[in-house]
N, C-alpha and C. Protein backbone atom coordinates (compact mmCIF):
# COMPACT_ATOMS: atom_id res chain seq x y z
N MET A 1 -1.16 -15.00 -15.45
CA MET A 1 -2.17 -15.08 -14.41
C MET A 1 -2.68 -13.67 -14.11
N PRO A 2 -3.97 -13.40 -14.26
CA PRO A 2 -4.50 -12.06 -13.99
C PRO A 2 -4.42 -11.73 -12.51
N PHE A 3 -4.25 -10.46 -12.24
CA PHE A 3 -4.14 -9.98 -10.87
C PHE A 3 -5.51 -9.53 -10.41
N THR A 4 -6.07 -10.21 -9.43
CA THR A 4 -7.40 -9.86 -8.93
C THR A 4 -7.35 -9.62 -7.44
N ILE A 5 -8.27 -8.83 -6.95
CA ILE A 5 -8.37 -8.55 -5.52
C ILE A 5 -9.59 -9.28 -4.99
N GLY A 6 -9.38 -10.11 -3.99
CA GLY A 6 -10.48 -10.84 -3.37
C GLY A 6 -11.30 -9.93 -2.49
N LEU A 7 -12.56 -10.25 -2.35
CA LEU A 7 -13.44 -9.41 -1.56
C LEU A 7 -13.64 -9.91 -0.14
N SER A 8 -13.22 -11.11 0.16
CA SER A 8 -13.38 -11.61 1.52
C SER A 8 -12.04 -11.53 2.24
N TYR A 9 -12.10 -11.59 3.55
CA TYR A 9 -10.88 -11.47 4.36
C TYR A 9 -9.90 -12.58 4.01
N GLY A 10 -10.37 -13.82 3.83
CA GLY A 10 -9.50 -14.94 3.47
C GLY A 10 -8.86 -14.74 2.11
N SER A 11 -9.63 -14.19 1.17
CA SER A 11 -9.09 -13.93 -0.16
C SER A 11 -8.00 -12.88 -0.11
N CYS A 12 -8.16 -11.89 0.76
CA CYS A 12 -7.14 -10.85 0.89
C CYS A 12 -5.85 -11.44 1.42
N PHE A 13 -5.94 -12.44 2.29
CA PHE A 13 -4.74 -13.09 2.81
C PHE A 13 -4.02 -13.81 1.69
N VAL A 14 -4.77 -14.49 0.81
CA VAL A 14 -4.18 -15.18 -0.34
C VAL A 14 -3.54 -14.15 -1.26
N LEU A 15 -4.21 -13.01 -1.47
CA LEU A 15 -3.66 -11.94 -2.29
C LEU A 15 -2.35 -11.45 -1.70
N LYS A 16 -2.30 -11.29 -0.39
CA LYS A 16 -1.08 -10.83 0.27
C LYS A 16 0.07 -11.80 0.03
N GLN A 17 -0.20 -13.09 0.13
CA GLN A 17 0.84 -14.08 -0.11
C GLN A 17 1.30 -14.03 -1.56
N ASP A 18 0.36 -13.88 -2.50
CA ASP A 18 0.69 -13.81 -3.91
C ASP A 18 1.55 -12.58 -4.21
N MET A 19 1.18 -11.44 -3.62
CA MET A 19 1.95 -10.22 -3.82
C MET A 19 3.35 -10.36 -3.25
N ALA A 20 3.49 -10.99 -2.10
CA ALA A 20 4.80 -11.17 -1.49
C ALA A 20 5.71 -12.02 -2.38
N GLN A 21 5.15 -12.98 -3.07
CA GLN A 21 5.94 -13.81 -3.96
C GLN A 21 6.33 -13.05 -5.23
N ARG A 22 5.50 -12.13 -5.68
CA ARG A 22 5.77 -11.39 -6.91
C ARG A 22 6.76 -10.24 -6.72
N LEU A 23 6.74 -9.61 -5.57
CA LEU A 23 7.60 -8.45 -5.34
C LEU A 23 9.04 -8.86 -5.15
N THR A 24 9.93 -8.09 -5.72
CA THR A 24 11.35 -8.33 -5.50
C THR A 24 11.76 -7.61 -4.23
N PRO A 25 12.80 -8.06 -3.58
CA PRO A 25 13.23 -7.39 -2.34
C PRO A 25 13.95 -6.07 -2.63
N ASP A 26 13.27 -5.16 -3.29
CA ASP A 26 13.85 -3.86 -3.62
C ASP A 26 13.61 -2.91 -2.45
N PRO A 27 14.68 -2.45 -1.81
CA PRO A 27 14.51 -1.57 -0.64
C PRO A 27 13.74 -0.29 -0.96
N ALA A 28 13.90 0.25 -2.15
CA ALA A 28 13.19 1.48 -2.50
C ALA A 28 11.68 1.25 -2.54
N LEU A 29 11.26 0.12 -3.12
CA LEU A 29 9.83 -0.20 -3.15
C LEU A 29 9.29 -0.40 -1.74
N LEU A 30 10.07 -1.06 -0.92
CA LEU A 30 9.64 -1.28 0.46
C LEU A 30 9.49 0.04 1.20
N GLU A 31 10.42 0.97 0.99
CA GLU A 31 10.33 2.28 1.63
C GLU A 31 9.08 3.03 1.16
N HIS A 32 8.78 2.96 -0.14
CA HIS A 32 7.58 3.63 -0.66
C HIS A 32 6.32 3.01 -0.07
N ALA A 33 6.30 1.68 0.04
CA ALA A 33 5.12 1.02 0.61
C ALA A 33 4.94 1.39 2.07
N ILE A 34 6.03 1.42 2.82
CA ILE A 34 5.95 1.80 4.24
C ILE A 34 5.47 3.24 4.37
N ALA A 35 6.00 4.13 3.54
CA ALA A 35 5.57 5.53 3.59
C ALA A 35 4.09 5.65 3.22
N ALA A 36 3.66 4.88 2.24
CA ALA A 36 2.26 4.94 1.83
C ALA A 36 1.35 4.47 2.95
N LEU A 37 1.74 3.41 3.64
CA LEU A 37 0.92 2.91 4.75
C LEU A 37 0.89 3.91 5.89
N SER A 38 2.02 4.55 6.19
CA SER A 38 2.03 5.49 7.31
C SER A 38 1.31 6.78 6.96
N GLU A 39 1.17 7.10 5.66
CA GLU A 39 0.44 8.30 5.25
C GLU A 39 -1.02 8.00 4.90
N SER A 40 -1.40 6.74 4.94
CA SER A 40 -2.78 6.36 4.60
C SER A 40 -3.72 6.81 5.72
N PRO A 41 -5.01 6.90 5.43
CA PRO A 41 -5.96 7.33 6.46
C PRO A 41 -5.92 6.42 7.69
N GLY A 42 -5.92 7.04 8.85
CA GLY A 42 -5.86 6.28 10.09
C GLY A 42 -7.02 5.32 10.27
N TRP A 43 -8.22 5.73 9.80
CA TRP A 43 -9.38 4.84 9.96
C TRP A 43 -9.16 3.54 9.20
N ALA A 44 -8.43 3.60 8.08
CA ALA A 44 -8.23 2.39 7.28
C ALA A 44 -7.28 1.43 7.99
N ARG A 45 -6.26 1.97 8.64
CA ARG A 45 -5.34 1.10 9.39
C ARG A 45 -6.05 0.46 10.57
N VAL A 46 -6.85 1.23 11.28
CA VAL A 46 -7.62 0.69 12.40
C VAL A 46 -8.73 -0.22 11.88
N GLY A 47 -9.26 0.12 10.70
CA GLY A 47 -10.36 -0.64 10.12
C GLY A 47 -10.05 -2.09 9.83
N LEU A 48 -8.78 -2.43 9.72
CA LEU A 48 -8.41 -3.83 9.48
C LEU A 48 -8.82 -4.72 10.64
N THR A 49 -9.03 -4.13 11.81
CA THR A 49 -9.39 -4.92 13.00
C THR A 49 -10.88 -4.88 13.31
N PHE A 50 -11.67 -4.19 12.50
CA PHE A 50 -13.11 -4.10 12.75
C PHE A 50 -13.77 -5.46 12.70
N GLY A 51 -14.82 -5.64 13.47
CA GLY A 51 -15.56 -6.89 13.46
C GLY A 51 -16.48 -7.03 12.26
N ASN A 52 -16.84 -5.91 11.66
CA ASN A 52 -17.74 -5.90 10.51
C ASN A 52 -16.94 -6.18 9.23
N GLU A 53 -17.31 -7.24 8.51
CA GLU A 53 -16.57 -7.64 7.32
C GLU A 53 -16.57 -6.56 6.24
N ARG A 54 -17.69 -5.87 6.06
CA ARG A 54 -17.77 -4.82 5.04
C ARG A 54 -16.78 -3.70 5.33
N LEU A 55 -16.67 -3.30 6.60
CA LEU A 55 -15.73 -2.24 6.96
C LEU A 55 -14.28 -2.69 6.79
N ARG A 56 -14.00 -3.96 7.10
CA ARG A 56 -12.65 -4.49 6.88
C ARG A 56 -12.30 -4.46 5.40
N GLU A 57 -13.26 -4.84 4.55
CA GLU A 57 -13.02 -4.83 3.11
C GLU A 57 -12.76 -3.42 2.60
N GLU A 58 -13.52 -2.44 3.10
CA GLU A 58 -13.29 -1.05 2.71
C GLU A 58 -11.92 -0.58 3.17
N ALA A 59 -11.52 -0.98 4.37
CA ALA A 59 -10.20 -0.60 4.88
C ALA A 59 -9.09 -1.20 4.04
N VAL A 60 -9.22 -2.47 3.68
CA VAL A 60 -8.21 -3.12 2.85
C VAL A 60 -8.12 -2.43 1.49
N ALA A 61 -9.26 -2.11 0.89
CA ALA A 61 -9.26 -1.45 -0.41
C ALA A 61 -8.60 -0.07 -0.33
N THR A 62 -8.87 0.66 0.74
CA THR A 62 -8.27 1.99 0.91
C THR A 62 -6.77 1.89 1.09
N LEU A 63 -6.32 0.96 1.92
CA LEU A 63 -4.88 0.79 2.12
C LEU A 63 -4.19 0.34 0.84
N ALA A 64 -4.80 -0.59 0.13
CA ALA A 64 -4.21 -1.05 -1.13
C ALA A 64 -4.12 0.11 -2.13
N GLY A 65 -5.15 0.93 -2.18
CA GLY A 65 -5.13 2.09 -3.07
C GLY A 65 -4.03 3.07 -2.70
N ALA A 66 -3.81 3.28 -1.41
CA ALA A 66 -2.74 4.19 -0.97
C ALA A 66 -1.37 3.65 -1.36
N VAL A 67 -1.17 2.36 -1.21
CA VAL A 67 0.13 1.76 -1.56
C VAL A 67 0.35 1.82 -3.07
N VAL A 68 -0.67 1.46 -3.84
CA VAL A 68 -0.53 1.49 -5.30
C VAL A 68 -0.27 2.91 -5.78
N GLU A 69 -1.00 3.87 -5.24
CA GLU A 69 -0.82 5.27 -5.63
C GLU A 69 0.62 5.72 -5.37
N ARG A 70 1.15 5.35 -4.23
CA ARG A 70 2.52 5.76 -3.87
C ARG A 70 3.55 5.06 -4.75
N LEU A 71 3.33 3.78 -5.08
CA LEU A 71 4.28 3.06 -5.92
C LEU A 71 4.22 3.53 -7.37
N VAL A 72 3.04 3.89 -7.84
CA VAL A 72 2.90 4.36 -9.22
C VAL A 72 3.41 5.79 -9.35
N ASN A 73 3.16 6.62 -8.35
CA ASN A 73 3.57 8.03 -8.37
C ASN A 73 4.46 8.33 -7.17
N PRO A 74 5.72 7.88 -7.20
CA PRO A 74 6.59 8.16 -6.05
C PRO A 74 6.90 9.65 -5.95
N PRO A 75 7.24 10.12 -4.76
CA PRO A 75 7.56 11.53 -4.60
C PRO A 75 8.84 11.86 -5.36
N PRO A 76 8.99 13.10 -5.80
CA PRO A 76 10.20 13.46 -6.54
C PRO A 76 11.44 13.34 -5.65
N VAL A 77 12.53 12.96 -6.28
CA VAL A 77 13.80 12.82 -5.56
C VAL A 77 14.55 14.13 -5.68
N ASN A 78 15.01 14.65 -4.55
CA ASN A 78 15.77 15.89 -4.56
C ASN A 78 17.18 15.63 -5.05
N ASP A 79 17.62 16.46 -5.98
CA ASP A 79 18.98 16.36 -6.50
C ASP A 79 19.91 17.11 -5.55
N PRO A 80 20.94 16.45 -5.02
CA PRO A 80 21.83 17.13 -4.08
C PRO A 80 22.61 18.28 -4.73
N ASP A 81 22.72 18.29 -6.06
CA ASP A 81 23.44 19.36 -6.75
C ASP A 81 22.55 20.57 -7.05
N GLN A 82 21.26 20.46 -6.77
CA GLN A 82 20.32 21.55 -7.02
C GLN A 82 20.58 22.67 -6.02
N LEU A 83 20.64 23.89 -6.51
CA LEU A 83 20.82 25.03 -5.62
C LEU A 83 19.52 25.27 -4.87
N HIS A 84 19.63 25.60 -3.61
CA HIS A 84 18.45 25.86 -2.78
C HIS A 84 17.95 27.28 -3.03
N LEU A 85 16.63 27.41 -3.14
CA LEU A 85 16.03 28.73 -3.28
C LEU A 85 15.77 29.29 -1.89
N PHE A 86 16.00 30.57 -1.73
CA PHE A 86 15.82 31.19 -0.42
C PHE A 86 14.55 31.96 -0.36
């Protein structure tokens, strides 16, 4: 089944349900997604509540892009055995 992003608010809800069924309950992925959402642009988080459908769609696309970017390129993990540079 191809993965597509709906352009209407109702389609995004269906996409959210589909993604929830596909994702495994991996705590590391959840942490990355939470970090991506909290580091995403503030206008996009607020934009989910806008009355204008076009702005809501832009906000959803921006948030989805932030989450995907974070999951595809997670931050480097610090090795506890690495010596600290002063």
